mmCIF file of C-alpha atoms in Angstrom:
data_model
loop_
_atom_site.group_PDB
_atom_site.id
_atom_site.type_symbol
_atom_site.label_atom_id
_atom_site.label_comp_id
_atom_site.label_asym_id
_atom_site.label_seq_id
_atom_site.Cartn_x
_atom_site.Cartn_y
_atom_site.Cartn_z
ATOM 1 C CA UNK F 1 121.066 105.412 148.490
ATOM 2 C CA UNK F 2 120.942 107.077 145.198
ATOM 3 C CA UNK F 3 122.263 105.707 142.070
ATOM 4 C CA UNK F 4 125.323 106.894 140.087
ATOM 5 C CA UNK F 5 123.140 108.059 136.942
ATOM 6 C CA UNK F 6 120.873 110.484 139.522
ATOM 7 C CA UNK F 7 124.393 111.508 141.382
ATOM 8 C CA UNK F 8 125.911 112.109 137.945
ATOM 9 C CA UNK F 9 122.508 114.081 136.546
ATOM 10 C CA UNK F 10 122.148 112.637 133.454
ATOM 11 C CA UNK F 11 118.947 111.000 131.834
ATOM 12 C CA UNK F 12 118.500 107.719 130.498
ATOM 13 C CA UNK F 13 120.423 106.946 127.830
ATOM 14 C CA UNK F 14 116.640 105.591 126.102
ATOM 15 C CA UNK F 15 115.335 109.055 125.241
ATOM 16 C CA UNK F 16 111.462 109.740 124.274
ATOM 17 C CA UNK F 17 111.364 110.062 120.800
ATOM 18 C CA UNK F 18 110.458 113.685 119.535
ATOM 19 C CA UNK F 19 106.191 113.648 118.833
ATOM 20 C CA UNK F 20 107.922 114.979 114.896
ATOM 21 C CA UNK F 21 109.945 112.039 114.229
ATOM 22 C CA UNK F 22 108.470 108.831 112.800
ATOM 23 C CA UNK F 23 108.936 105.169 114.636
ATOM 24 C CA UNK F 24 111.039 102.748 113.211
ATOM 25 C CA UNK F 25 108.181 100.725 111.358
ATOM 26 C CA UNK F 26 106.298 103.887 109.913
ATOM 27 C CA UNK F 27 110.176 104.939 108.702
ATOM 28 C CA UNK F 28 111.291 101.656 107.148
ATOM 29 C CA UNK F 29 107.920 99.776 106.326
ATOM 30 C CA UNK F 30 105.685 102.947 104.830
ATOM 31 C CA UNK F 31 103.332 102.813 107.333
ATOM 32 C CA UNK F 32 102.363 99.136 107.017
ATOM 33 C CA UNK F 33 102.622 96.968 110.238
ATOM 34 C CA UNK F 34 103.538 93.203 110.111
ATOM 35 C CA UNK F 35 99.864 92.445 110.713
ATOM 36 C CA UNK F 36 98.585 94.656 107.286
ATOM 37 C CA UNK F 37 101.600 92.808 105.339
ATOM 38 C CA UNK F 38 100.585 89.753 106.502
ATOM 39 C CA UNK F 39 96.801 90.079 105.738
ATOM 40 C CA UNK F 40 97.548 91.692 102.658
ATOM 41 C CA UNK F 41 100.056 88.424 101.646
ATOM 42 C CA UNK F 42 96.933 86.139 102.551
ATOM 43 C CA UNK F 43 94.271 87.801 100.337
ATOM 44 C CA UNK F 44 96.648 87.713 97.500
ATOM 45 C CA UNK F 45 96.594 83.424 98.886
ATOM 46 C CA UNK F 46 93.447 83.425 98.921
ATOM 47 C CA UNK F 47 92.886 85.379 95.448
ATOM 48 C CA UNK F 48 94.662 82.761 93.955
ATOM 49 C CA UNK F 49 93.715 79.385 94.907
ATOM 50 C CA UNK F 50 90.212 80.567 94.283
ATOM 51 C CA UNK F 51 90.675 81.417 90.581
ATOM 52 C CA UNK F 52 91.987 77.893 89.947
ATOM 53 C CA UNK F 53 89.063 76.736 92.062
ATOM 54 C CA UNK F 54 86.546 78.797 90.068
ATOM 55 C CA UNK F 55 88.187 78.129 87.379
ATOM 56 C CA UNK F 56 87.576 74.977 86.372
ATOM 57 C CA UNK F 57 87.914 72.594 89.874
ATOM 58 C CA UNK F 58 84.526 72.777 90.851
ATOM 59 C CA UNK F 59 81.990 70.566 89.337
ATOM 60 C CA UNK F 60 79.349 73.131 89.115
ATOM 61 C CA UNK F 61 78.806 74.367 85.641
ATOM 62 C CA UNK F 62 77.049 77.892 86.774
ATOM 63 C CA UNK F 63 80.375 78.489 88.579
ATOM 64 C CA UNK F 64 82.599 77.543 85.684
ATOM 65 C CA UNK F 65 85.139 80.264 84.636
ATOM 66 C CA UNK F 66 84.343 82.895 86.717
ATOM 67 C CA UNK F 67 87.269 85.784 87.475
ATOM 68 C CA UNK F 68 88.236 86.911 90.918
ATOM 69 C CA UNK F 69 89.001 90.407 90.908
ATOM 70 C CA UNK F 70 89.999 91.424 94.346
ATOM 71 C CA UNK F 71 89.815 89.852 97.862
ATOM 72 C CA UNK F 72 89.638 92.682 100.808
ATOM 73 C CA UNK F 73 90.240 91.997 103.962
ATOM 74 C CA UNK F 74 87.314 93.269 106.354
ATOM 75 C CA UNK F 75 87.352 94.876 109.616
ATOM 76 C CA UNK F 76 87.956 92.697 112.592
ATOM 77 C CA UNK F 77 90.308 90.432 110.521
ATOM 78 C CA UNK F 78 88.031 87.069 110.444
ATOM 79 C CA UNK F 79 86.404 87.832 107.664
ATOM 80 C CA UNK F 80 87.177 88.672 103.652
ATOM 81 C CA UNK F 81 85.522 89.912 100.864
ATOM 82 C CA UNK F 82 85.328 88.339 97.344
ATOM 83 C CA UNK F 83 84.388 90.808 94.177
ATOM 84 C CA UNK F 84 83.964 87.778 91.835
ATOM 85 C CA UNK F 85 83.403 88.821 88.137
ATOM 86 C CA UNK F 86 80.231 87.113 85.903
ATOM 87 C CA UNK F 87 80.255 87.659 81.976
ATOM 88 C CA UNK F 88 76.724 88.366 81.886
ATOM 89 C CA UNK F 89 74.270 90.394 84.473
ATOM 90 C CA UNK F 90 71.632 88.456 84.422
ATOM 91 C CA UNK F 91 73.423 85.427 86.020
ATOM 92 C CA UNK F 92 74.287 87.278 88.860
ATOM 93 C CA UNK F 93 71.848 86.380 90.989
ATOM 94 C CA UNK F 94 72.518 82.581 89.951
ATOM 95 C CA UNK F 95 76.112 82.883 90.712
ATOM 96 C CA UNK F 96 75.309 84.451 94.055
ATOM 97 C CA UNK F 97 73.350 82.014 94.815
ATOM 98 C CA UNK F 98 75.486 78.851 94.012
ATOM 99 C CA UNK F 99 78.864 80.553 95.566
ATOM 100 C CA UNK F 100 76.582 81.082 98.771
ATOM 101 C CA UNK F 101 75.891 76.728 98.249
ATOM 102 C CA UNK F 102 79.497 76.258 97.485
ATOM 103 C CA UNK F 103 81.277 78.213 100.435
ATOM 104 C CA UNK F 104 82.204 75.703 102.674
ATOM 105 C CA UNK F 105 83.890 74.011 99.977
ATOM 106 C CA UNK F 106 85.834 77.128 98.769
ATOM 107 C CA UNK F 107 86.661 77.396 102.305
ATOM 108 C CA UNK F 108 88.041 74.553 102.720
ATOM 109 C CA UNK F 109 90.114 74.641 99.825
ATOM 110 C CA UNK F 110 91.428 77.716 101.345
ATOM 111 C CA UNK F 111 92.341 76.171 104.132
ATOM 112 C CA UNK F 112 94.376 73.988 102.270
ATOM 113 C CA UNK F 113 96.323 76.422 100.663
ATOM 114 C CA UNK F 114 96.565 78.813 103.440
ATOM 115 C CA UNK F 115 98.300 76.751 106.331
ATOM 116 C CA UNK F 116 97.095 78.713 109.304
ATOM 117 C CA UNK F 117 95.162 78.353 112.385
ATOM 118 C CA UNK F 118 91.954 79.507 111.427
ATOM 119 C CA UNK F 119 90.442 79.993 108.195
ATOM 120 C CA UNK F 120 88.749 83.133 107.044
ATOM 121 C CA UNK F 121 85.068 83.207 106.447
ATOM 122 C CA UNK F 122 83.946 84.247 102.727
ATOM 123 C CA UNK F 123 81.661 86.683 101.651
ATOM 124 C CA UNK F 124 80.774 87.668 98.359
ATOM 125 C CA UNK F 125 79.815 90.326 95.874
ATOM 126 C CA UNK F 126 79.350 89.076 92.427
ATOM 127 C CA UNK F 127 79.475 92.445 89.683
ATOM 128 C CA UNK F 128 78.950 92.101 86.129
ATOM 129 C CA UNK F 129 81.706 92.742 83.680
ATOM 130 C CA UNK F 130 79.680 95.274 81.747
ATOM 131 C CA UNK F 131 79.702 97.200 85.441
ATOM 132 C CA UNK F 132 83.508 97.340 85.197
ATOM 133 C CA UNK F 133 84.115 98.185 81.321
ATOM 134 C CA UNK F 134 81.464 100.601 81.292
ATOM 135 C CA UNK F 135 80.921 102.585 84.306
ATOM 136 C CA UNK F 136 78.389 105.410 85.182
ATOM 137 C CA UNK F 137 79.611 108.396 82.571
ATOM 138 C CA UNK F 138 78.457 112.104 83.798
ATOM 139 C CA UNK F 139 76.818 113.193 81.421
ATOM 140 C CA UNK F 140 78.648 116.464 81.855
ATOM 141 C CA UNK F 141 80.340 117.330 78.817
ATOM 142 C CA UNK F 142 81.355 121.027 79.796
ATOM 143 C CA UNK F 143 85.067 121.016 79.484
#
C-alpha cells in the first residue's frame, strides 16, 4: 500500500537546502558555531583570572606584574596558549621558567574560576614588550 504523499506526487514538505544558500547558524551566527563561542567566552575566563593571578596573587616576586596579552585556544580543544608580556628581555627566560614551576597552581586557579568539567592545560610563550612596541621595520623605504 502506498501512502497518500506518493499517490498525491508531491515531495516532502523538508526540502534539501540549495548547495548556494547558507544554514541557519552560518546566516544568523557569522560563521561561528556554539562550540567557537563557547571556547572563545572561556579564553577571555581564563585571560582574566590570570591577570589578577599574575598580578599580584602569587607569592613569587619574578612573576609579579606581568600582562597577559592573549589566550588562544589550540587545536584539539584541551589545550590553550598564554602570550604573557615581561618588561624586560632578558627575564624572559626567568619568567619562562617560573610560569613552567607555577602551572599547576595557575591551573588550578582556573579551575576555580572556570566551573567546568575539565580544566585546560597551559602553555606558554613569554615575549618582551620591546618585541611588541617595536617590531621588525623593512628597511625598505621606497615609497
Amino acid at each position: 500500500m502506498t501512502s497518500k504523499r506518493n499517490r498525491r506526487k508531491r515531495g516532502s514538505r523538508h526540502q534539501v537546502p540549495s548547495e548556494h544558500a547558507p544554514d541557519l547558524q552560518t546566516l544568523f551566527f557569522g560563521g561561528q558555531t556554539d562550540t567557537d563561542i563557547k571556547t572563545l567566552q572561556m579564553c577571555r575566563q581564563v585571560q582574566r583570572r590570570l591577570d589578577i593571578a599574575l598580578g599580584g596573587e602569587l607569592h613569587d616576586p619574578v612573576l609579579q606584574g606581568l600582562w597577559v596579552n592573549a589566550v588562544r585556544p589550540e587545536p584539539g580543544g584541551r589545550s590553550l596558549l598564554v602570550q604573557v608580556i615581561v618588561d624586560e628581555a632578558e627575564r624572559a627566560a626567568q619568567v619562562r621558567t617560573h610560569l613552567d614551576a607555577a602551572r599547576g597552581l595557575l591551573r588550578s586557579e582556573i579551575a576555580g574560576a572556570l566551573h567546568r568539567k575539565r580544566t585546560p592545560h597551559l602553555h606558554f610563550i613569554v615575549t618582551p614588550a620591546a618585541v611588541l612596541l617595536h617590531p621588525e621595520e623593512d628597511d625598505d623605504d621606497s615609497y
